[in-house]
């Protein structure tokens, strides 16, 4: 056993999987590569075990994930509310992957909370809520996809993961670690990636499908953003980027286009904290990243009603962009000592 699983929880989970007739697998709002890779990976594993499941995502996912095997089966709650509500209300078992509280599913929160189904948490974010019947919560894994692999391995053995599952789980691990460059200090992460390659994942093909699949206008948006919309504060070891709705429209923005932008300022020497502000309807969506010890999840929780991991978090601010940015610049001054201390590590 590679993680400190509670044996009783594993046994209970296996029994529930075998006994339940209506199983829903779900994830967080604005699902990323790990969220979609994990739910699809789990779906393929269950299928191979003869267990039926339905996948529901709170909303759409980026196009660069659409090639994943059976991605077209995913029900988007934002587009099929009635179907989604019925499936959730009538489910016996709901698997909650890559999020730590119902609030992270946004519009699905109430339906999920009210469903009489048993709810299983499978996640790698800190501080899970106490609303799940069984919790598999491990912050030491790179990604939820890695945890899905470990659970499948314990429950059904290595054969339960076929090539389809392997591709999905590989994408989850690859995207949550920035292609194995962070959040993967556990040797086991690489062992699992190796296992998945052994099952037929073609690394260069998958990398290409996810990262070399953008539109020209997305590339131009990135260029514009870095050149015109980046402010760097070397004295606070920080930088931020910001984009308005008009700018996104000008570059024919599609879901997922700004994914990864926030990481770029972290390649500037001495920068340990990077934030991306994106104007939305009625709020500003905020993505936060850090290198080293500066906990962006705590920062986001405190100022942006958000959360996430130590080095990757998200949140929202319900104020005009100019005010959000002004407040952020003030916050940089307030946290300057902490940020400078984080640089030395
Ligand atoms: P992103 O910047 O890619 O939206 O999110 C980065 C990380 O923070 C992901 O692990 C994501 O699950 C988490 N995250 C994003 N938005 C929120 C939020 O509003 N609340 C919480 N608790 N976590 C978030
Ligand atoms: Mn994740």
Short mmCIF file of C-alpha atoms and ligand atoms in Angstrom, two decimals:
data_model
loop_
_atom_site.label_atom_id
_atom_site.label_comp_id
_atom_site.label_asym_id
_atom_site.label_seq_id
_atom_site.Cartn_x
_atom_site.Cartn_y
_atom_site.Cartn_z
CA UNK A 1 0.00 0.00 0.00
CA UNK A 2 1.51 3.34 -1.06
CA UNK A 3 -0.78 5.69 0.86
CA UNK A 4 -2.00 5.45 4.41
CA UNK A 5 -5.49 4.28 3.43
CA UNK A 6 -8.02 3.39 6.07
CA UNK A 7 -8.78 -0.25 5.23
CA UNK A 8 -12.33 -0.03 6.53
CA UNK A 9 -13.06 2.94 4.24
CA UNK A 10 -11.69 1.05 1.25
CA UNK A 11 -13.80 -2.01 2.03
CA UNK A 12 -16.89 0.10 2.60
CA UNK A 13 -16.30 1.96 -0.66
CA UNK A 14 -15.90 -1.27 -2.60
CA UNK A 15 -19.15 -2.63 -1.15
CA UNK A 16 -20.97 0.60 -2.04
CA UNK A 17 -19.64 0.45 -5.60
CA UNK A 18 -20.85 -3.12 -5.99
CA UNK A 19 -24.26 -2.52 -4.37
CA UNK A 20 -25.23 0.84 -5.81
CA UNK A 21 -27.41 0.98 -8.88
CA UNK A 22 -27.17 4.67 -9.67
CA UNK A 23 -23.70 6.11 -9.41
CA UNK A 24 -22.79 9.70 -10.25
CA UNK A 25 -19.18 10.86 -10.65
CA UNK A 26 -18.69 14.60 -10.36
CA UNK A 27 -16.10 17.35 -9.96
CA UNK A 28 -15.67 21.09 -9.38
CA UNK A 29 -16.94 24.09 -11.36
CA UNK A 30 -14.66 25.15 -14.25
CA UNK A 31 -13.04 21.70 -14.33
CA UNK A 32 -9.36 21.54 -15.30
CA UNK A 33 -7.25 18.68 -16.66
CA UNK A 34 -7.09 16.91 -13.31
CA UNK A 35 -10.82 17.22 -12.69
CA UNK A 36 -11.81 15.88 -16.12
CA UNK A 37 -8.96 13.33 -16.23
CA UNK A 38 -10.00 12.01 -12.82
CA UNK A 39 -13.73 11.66 -13.47
CA UNK A 40 -13.12 10.01 -16.85
CA UNK A 41 -10.35 7.80 -15.45
CA UNK A 42 -12.71 6.68 -12.67
CA UNK A 43 -15.49 6.11 -15.21
CA UNK A 44 -13.30 3.82 -17.35
CA UNK A 45 -12.12 1.89 -14.28
CA UNK A 46 -15.71 1.36 -13.11
CA UNK A 47 -16.82 0.33 -16.64
CA UNK A 48 -14.09 -2.31 -16.74
CA UNK A 49 -15.37 -3.65 -13.41
CA UNK A 50 -18.90 -3.83 -14.84
CA UNK A 51 -20.08 -0.86 -12.77
CA UNK A 52 -22.28 1.75 -14.50
CA UNK A 53 -21.78 5.42 -13.73
CA UNK A 54 -22.83 8.82 -15.06
CA UNK A 55 -20.44 11.76 -15.12
CA UNK A 56 -21.75 15.24 -14.34
CA UNK A 57 -19.62 18.36 -14.54
CA UNK A 58 -21.03 21.62 -13.11
CA UNK A 59 -20.18 23.37 -16.40
CA UNK A 60 -18.18 23.04 -19.62
CA UNK A 61 -14.51 22.15 -19.88
CA UNK A 62 -11.69 23.43 -22.12
CA UNK A 63 -11.57 22.14 -25.69
CA UNK A 64 -8.07 20.73 -25.20
CA UNK A 65 -9.65 18.00 -23.05
CA UNK A 66 -12.41 17.07 -25.49
CA UNK A 67 -10.31 14.32 -27.15
CA UNK A 68 -10.15 12.27 -23.92
CA UNK A 69 -11.89 8.90 -24.34
CA UNK A 70 -15.62 9.26 -23.63
CA UNK A 71 -15.38 12.99 -22.81
CA UNK A 72 -18.53 13.44 -24.90
CA UNK A 73 -20.44 11.39 -22.30
CA UNK A 74 -19.98 14.07 -19.65
CA UNK A 75 -23.24 15.80 -18.74
CA UNK A 76 -22.79 19.53 -18.30
CA UNK A 77 -25.07 20.58 -15.46
CA UNK A 78 -25.14 24.22 -16.62
CA UNK A 79 -26.74 23.05 -19.89
CA UNK A 80 -28.89 20.17 -18.57
CA UNK A 81 -30.06 21.25 -15.12
CA UNK A 82 -33.18 19.10 -15.00
CA UNK A 83 -31.39 15.92 -16.05
CA UNK A 84 -28.57 16.71 -13.63
CA UNK A 85 -30.89 17.40 -10.71
CA UNK A 86 -32.78 14.15 -11.31
CA UNK A 87 -29.59 12.08 -11.59
CA UNK A 88 -28.16 13.59 -8.41
CA UNK A 89 -31.40 13.35 -6.42
CA UNK A 90 -31.96 9.71 -7.44
CA UNK A 91 -28.35 8.54 -7.08
CA UNK A 92 -27.34 5.94 -4.47
CA UNK A 93 -23.72 6.93 -4.58
CA UNK A 94 -21.93 10.14 -5.61
CA UNK A 95 -18.17 10.25 -6.12
CA UNK A 96 -16.82 13.75 -5.55
CA UNK A 97 -13.47 14.14 -7.27
CA UNK A 98 -10.91 16.97 -7.07
CA UNK A 99 -12.80 19.27 -4.70
CA UNK A 100 -13.13 19.49 -0.93
CA UNK A 101 -16.60 20.97 -0.35
CA UNK A 102 -19.95 21.14 -2.17
CA UNK A 103 -19.56 24.91 -2.56
CA UNK A 104 -16.87 24.24 -5.20
CA UNK A 105 -19.58 22.90 -7.54
CA UNK A 106 -21.30 26.34 -7.41
CA UNK A 107 -24.82 25.94 -8.90
CA UNK A 108 -24.86 22.20 -8.07
CA UNK A 109 -24.17 22.80 -4.37
CA UNK A 110 -27.76 22.64 -3.09
CA UNK A 111 -28.78 19.57 -5.12
CA UNK A 112 -25.65 17.73 -4.01
CA UNK A 113 -26.08 18.63 -0.36
CA UNK A 114 -29.74 17.56 -0.39
CA UNK A 115 -29.26 14.27 -2.22
CA UNK A 116 -29.75 11.25 0.06
CA UNK A 117 -26.95 9.41 -1.79
CA UNK A 118 -23.81 8.31 0.02
CA UNK A 119 -21.06 10.76 -0.90
CA UNK A 120 -17.44 9.79 -1.31
CA UNK A 121 -14.64 12.35 -1.34
CA UNK A 122 -11.57 11.60 -3.46
CA UNK A 123 -9.34 14.67 -3.40
CA UNK A 124 -5.93 16.22 -2.76
CA UNK A 125 -6.90 19.68 -1.45
CA UNK A 126 -6.31 20.50 2.22
CA UNK A 127 -9.13 20.92 4.76
CA UNK A 128 -11.99 18.88 3.33
CA UNK A 129 -15.47 19.69 4.61
CA UNK A 130 -17.13 17.26 6.94
CA UNK A 131 -20.04 16.51 4.60
CA UNK A 132 -18.88 13.25 3.04
CA UNK A 133 -19.71 9.70 4.15
CA UNK A 134 -16.25 8.43 3.27
CA UNK A 135 -13.16 10.57 2.70
CA UNK A 136 -10.07 9.73 0.70
CA UNK A 137 -8.22 12.99 1.21
CA UNK A 138 -4.45 13.00 0.63
CA UNK A 139 -2.55 16.24 0.09
CA UNK A 140 0.74 14.45 -0.63
CA UNK A 141 -0.34 13.21 -4.06
CA UNK A 142 0.30 15.37 -7.11
CA UNK A 143 -3.27 15.21 -8.31
CA UNK A 144 -6.63 13.59 -7.83
CA UNK A 145 -5.84 11.44 -10.88
CA UNK A 146 -2.89 9.96 -9.01
CA UNK A 147 -5.18 9.21 -6.06
CA UNK A 148 -7.76 7.59 -8.36
CA UNK A 149 -4.96 5.33 -9.62
CA UNK A 150 -3.96 4.40 -6.04
CA UNK A 151 -7.57 3.66 -5.04
CA UNK A 152 -8.25 1.59 -8.17
CA UNK A 153 -5.03 -0.31 -7.55
CA UNK A 154 -6.09 -1.13 -3.98
CA UNK A 155 -9.69 -2.01 -4.84
CA UNK A 156 -9.41 -3.84 -8.14
CA UNK A 157 -5.70 -4.32 -8.90
CA UNK A 158 -3.52 -3.07 -11.71
CA UNK A 159 -5.61 -4.70 -14.45
CA UNK A 160 -8.56 -2.45 -13.73
CA UNK A 161 -6.72 0.40 -15.46
CA UNK A 162 -6.95 0.04 -19.24
CA UNK A 163 -5.45 2.30 -21.91
CA UNK A 164 -8.44 4.67 -21.86
CA UNK A 165 -8.27 5.08 -18.09
CA UNK A 166 -4.49 5.44 -18.32
CA UNK A 167 -4.74 8.33 -20.82
CA UNK A 168 -7.25 10.16 -18.66
CA UNK A 169 -5.27 9.71 -15.45
CA UNK A 170 -2.01 10.64 -17.18
CA UNK A 171 -3.57 13.92 -18.36
CA UNK A 172 -4.71 14.63 -14.78
CA UNK A 173 -1.22 14.10 -13.40
CA UNK A 174 0.49 15.91 -16.28
CA UNK A 175 -1.68 19.04 -16.06
CA UNK A 176 -1.66 19.33 -12.25
CA UNK A 177 2.15 19.05 -12.15
CA UNK A 178 2.84 21.39 -15.12
CA UNK A 179 4.24 18.38 -17.03
CA UNK A 180 6.05 16.99 -13.99
CA UNK A 181 7.70 20.24 -12.94
CA UNK A 182 5.95 20.96 -9.60
CA UNK A 183 3.82 19.24 -6.93
CA UNK A 184 5.51 15.95 -7.76
CA UNK A 185 8.27 15.35 -5.25
CA UNK A 186 6.88 11.88 -4.46
CA UNK A 187 8.78 9.16 -6.32
CA UNK A 188 5.55 7.22 -6.60
CA UNK A 189 4.09 9.92 -8.92
CA UNK A 190 6.75 9.01 -11.48
CA UNK A 191 6.27 5.27 -10.87
CA UNK A 192 2.55 5.68 -11.60
CA UNK A 193 3.28 7.79 -14.71
CA UNK A 194 5.59 4.97 -15.83
CA UNK A 195 2.83 2.40 -15.21
CA UNK A 196 0.42 4.50 -17.28
CA UNK A 197 2.94 4.74 -20.11
CA UNK A 198 3.26 0.95 -19.86
CA UNK A 199 -0.49 0.75 -20.47
CA UNK A 200 -0.18 2.55 -23.78
CA UNK A 201 -0.09 6.28 -23.07
CA UNK A 202 1.94 7.93 -25.83
CA UNK A 203 3.55 10.79 -23.91
CA UNK A 204 4.37 13.02 -26.90
CA UNK A 205 0.92 12.55 -28.43
CA UNK A 206 -0.87 13.37 -25.18
CA UNK A 207 1.39 16.36 -24.48
CA UNK A 208 0.69 17.62 -28.01
CA UNK A 209 -3.08 17.14 -27.74
CA UNK A 210 -3.23 19.13 -24.51
CA UNK A 211 -0.58 21.82 -24.99
CA UNK A 212 -0.09 22.21 -28.74
CA UNK A 213 -3.71 22.55 -29.60
CA UNK A 214 -4.40 26.25 -29.11
CA UNK A 215 -5.79 28.78 -31.56
CA UNK A 216 -3.58 31.51 -32.97
CA UNK A 217 -5.73 34.11 -31.20
CA UNK A 218 -5.06 32.45 -27.83
CA UNK A 219 -1.34 32.77 -28.48
CA UNK A 220 -1.85 36.43 -29.40
CA UNK A 221 -3.87 36.98 -26.22
CA UNK A 222 -0.99 35.51 -24.21
CA UNK A 223 1.51 37.75 -26.01
CA UNK A 224 -0.67 40.81 -25.43
CA UNK A 225 -1.24 39.92 -21.79
CA UNK A 226 2.47 39.47 -21.02
CA UNK A 227 3.50 42.54 -22.97
CA UNK A 228 0.76 45.02 -22.03
CA UNK A 229 -1.02 43.67 -18.98
CA UNK A 230 1.69 42.53 -16.59
CA UNK A 231 2.93 44.51 -13.63
CA UNK A 232 6.04 43.35 -11.84
CA UNK A 233 6.94 44.32 -8.28
CA UNK A 234 10.50 43.08 -7.71
CA UNK A 235 10.51 44.68 -4.24
CA UNK A 236 7.62 42.38 -3.23
CA UNK A 237 8.80 39.39 -5.33
CA UNK A 238 5.39 39.52 -7.03
CA UNK A 239 3.71 40.16 -10.35
CA UNK A 240 0.18 40.25 -11.64
CA UNK A 241 -1.69 40.06 -14.94
CA UNK A 242 -5.17 41.33 -15.66
CA UNK A 243 -7.61 41.05 -18.55
CA UNK A 244 -10.96 42.72 -19.13
CA UNK A 245 -13.97 41.14 -20.85
CA UNK A 246 -13.42 43.42 -23.85
CA UNK A 247 -9.85 42.21 -24.22
CA UNK A 248 -10.92 38.58 -24.00
CA UNK A 249 -13.54 39.20 -26.69
CA UNK A 250 -11.04 40.99 -28.89
CA UNK A 251 -8.96 37.79 -28.97
CA UNK A 252 -12.00 35.51 -29.51
CA UNK A 253 -11.55 33.98 -26.07
CA UNK A 254 -12.76 30.42 -25.46
CA UNK A 255 -13.00 28.46 -22.17
CA UNK A 256 -9.54 27.38 -21.09
CA UNK A 257 -7.63 29.92 -23.19
CA UNK A 258 -6.20 31.72 -20.16
CA UNK A 259 -5.28 28.49 -18.41
CA UNK A 260 -1.55 28.60 -17.63
CA UNK A 261 -1.11 32.38 -18.12
CA UNK A 262 -0.64 32.89 -14.38
CA UNK A 263 2.45 30.67 -14.35
CA UNK A 264 4.51 32.85 -16.71
CA UNK A 265 5.52 35.60 -14.25
CA UNK A 266 6.96 32.90 -11.96
CA UNK A 267 9.74 32.39 -14.51
CA UNK A 268 10.98 35.93 -13.83
CA UNK A 269 14.02 35.86 -11.57
CA UNK A 270 13.07 36.64 -7.98
CA UNK A 271 9.29 36.42 -8.49
CA UNK A 272 7.59 33.99 -6.11
CA UNK A 273 3.96 35.17 -6.28
CA UNK A 274 1.88 35.61 -9.42
CA UNK A 275 -1.79 36.47 -9.78
CA UNK A 276 -4.12 36.63 -12.78
CA UNK A 277 -7.30 38.74 -12.64
CA UNK A 278 -9.97 38.00 -15.23
CA UNK A 279 -13.07 40.17 -15.53
CA UNK A 280 -16.29 38.19 -15.46
CA UNK A 281 -20.01 38.99 -15.15
CA UNK A 282 -20.36 40.65 -11.75
CA UNK A 283 -17.03 39.50 -10.36
CA UNK A 284 -13.32 39.15 -11.04
CA UNK A 285 -12.00 35.56 -11.26
CA UNK A 286 -8.62 35.29 -9.57
CA UNK A 287 -5.90 32.67 -10.05
CA UNK A 288 -2.95 32.65 -7.68
CA UNK A 289 0.36 30.78 -7.90
CA UNK A 290 3.53 30.80 -5.80
CA UNK A 291 6.90 29.18 -5.55
CA UNK A 292 8.16 28.06 -2.15
CA UNK A 293 6.43 28.66 1.14
CA UNK A 294 4.04 31.54 0.45
CA UNK A 295 0.57 29.95 0.90
CA UNK A 296 -1.67 31.32 -1.84
CA UNK A 297 -4.60 29.21 -0.61
CA UNK A 298 -4.58 31.14 2.70
CA UNK A 299 -4.21 34.44 0.86
CA UNK A 300 -7.16 33.56 -1.37
CA UNK A 301 -9.28 32.36 1.52
CA UNK A 302 -8.66 35.58 3.42
CA UNK A 303 -9.20 38.09 0.61
CA UNK A 304 -11.02 36.32 -2.20
CA UNK A 305 -13.36 33.78 -0.52
CA UNK A 306 -11.36 31.08 -2.29
CA UNK A 307 -8.84 28.37 -1.57
CA UNK A 308 -6.81 25.59 -3.15
CA UNK A 309 -3.25 24.37 -2.55
CA UNK A 310 -0.22 26.12 -0.99
CA UNK A 311 1.19 26.97 -4.44
CA UNK A 312 -1.99 27.08 -6.58
CA UNK A 313 -5.30 28.60 -5.60
CA UNK A 314 -8.30 30.43 -6.96
CA UNK A 315 -10.95 32.84 -5.77
CA UNK A 316 -13.31 35.65 -6.70
CA UNK A 317 -13.71 39.34 -5.90
CA UNK A 318 -17.09 41.04 -6.25
CA UNK A 319 -15.83 44.52 -7.13
CA UNK A 320 -14.75 46.41 -10.26
CA UNK A 321 -11.37 45.40 -11.71
CA UNK A 322 -9.72 48.74 -10.85
CA UNK A 323 -10.68 48.39 -7.17
CA UNK A 324 -9.57 44.75 -7.01
CA UNK A 325 -6.19 45.68 -8.44
CA UNK A 326 -5.74 48.67 -6.15
CA UNK A 327 -6.55 46.52 -3.14
CA UNK A 328 -4.12 43.84 -4.38
CA UNK A 329 -1.28 46.36 -4.70
CA UNK A 330 -1.95 47.42 -1.10
CA UNK A 331 -1.95 43.77 -0.03
CA UNK A 332 1.44 43.28 -1.67
CA UNK A 333 2.88 45.98 0.58
CA UNK A 334 1.25 44.36 3.59
CA UNK A 335 2.68 40.92 2.76
CA UNK A 336 6.03 42.14 1.42
CA UNK A 337 8.11 40.76 4.31
CA UNK A 338 6.51 37.33 4.02
CA UNK A 339 7.06 37.32 0.25
CA UNK A 340 10.69 38.35 0.57
CA UNK A 341 11.27 35.69 3.21
CA UNK A 342 9.69 33.09 0.93
CA UNK A 343 12.20 34.00 -1.82
CA UNK A 344 15.15 32.94 0.30
CA UNK A 345 13.99 29.36 0.63
P1 LIG B 1 -7.29 27.95 -10.89
O1 LIG B 1 -6.42 29.14 -10.66
O2 LIG B 1 -6.69 27.02 -11.91
O3 LIG B 1 -8.72 28.30 -11.12
O4 LIG B 1 -7.31 27.14 -9.52
C1 LIG B 1 -6.14 26.68 -8.91
C2 LIG B 1 -6.47 25.78 -7.75
O5 LIG B 1 -7.29 26.43 -6.80
C3 LIG B 1 -7.21 24.49 -8.12
O6 LIG B 1 -6.70 23.48 -7.29
C4 LIG B 1 -8.64 24.77 -7.78
O7 LIG B 1 -9.31 23.62 -7.43
C5 LIG B 1 -8.53 25.74 -6.61
N1 LIG B 1 -9.58 26.77 -6.67
C6 LIG B 1 -9.89 27.57 -7.71
N2 LIG B 1 -10.91 28.40 -7.41
C7 LIG B 1 -11.26 28.13 -6.13
C8 LIG B 1 -12.26 28.64 -5.24
O8 LIG B 1 -13.03 29.55 -5.55
N3 LIG B 1 -12.32 28.07 -4.01
C9 LIG B 1 -11.48 27.07 -3.62
N4 LIG B 1 -11.61 26.57 -2.38
N5 LIG B 1 -10.54 26.58 -4.42
C10 LIG B 1 -10.41 27.08 -5.66
MN1 LIG B 2 -6.35 18.66 -8.85
#
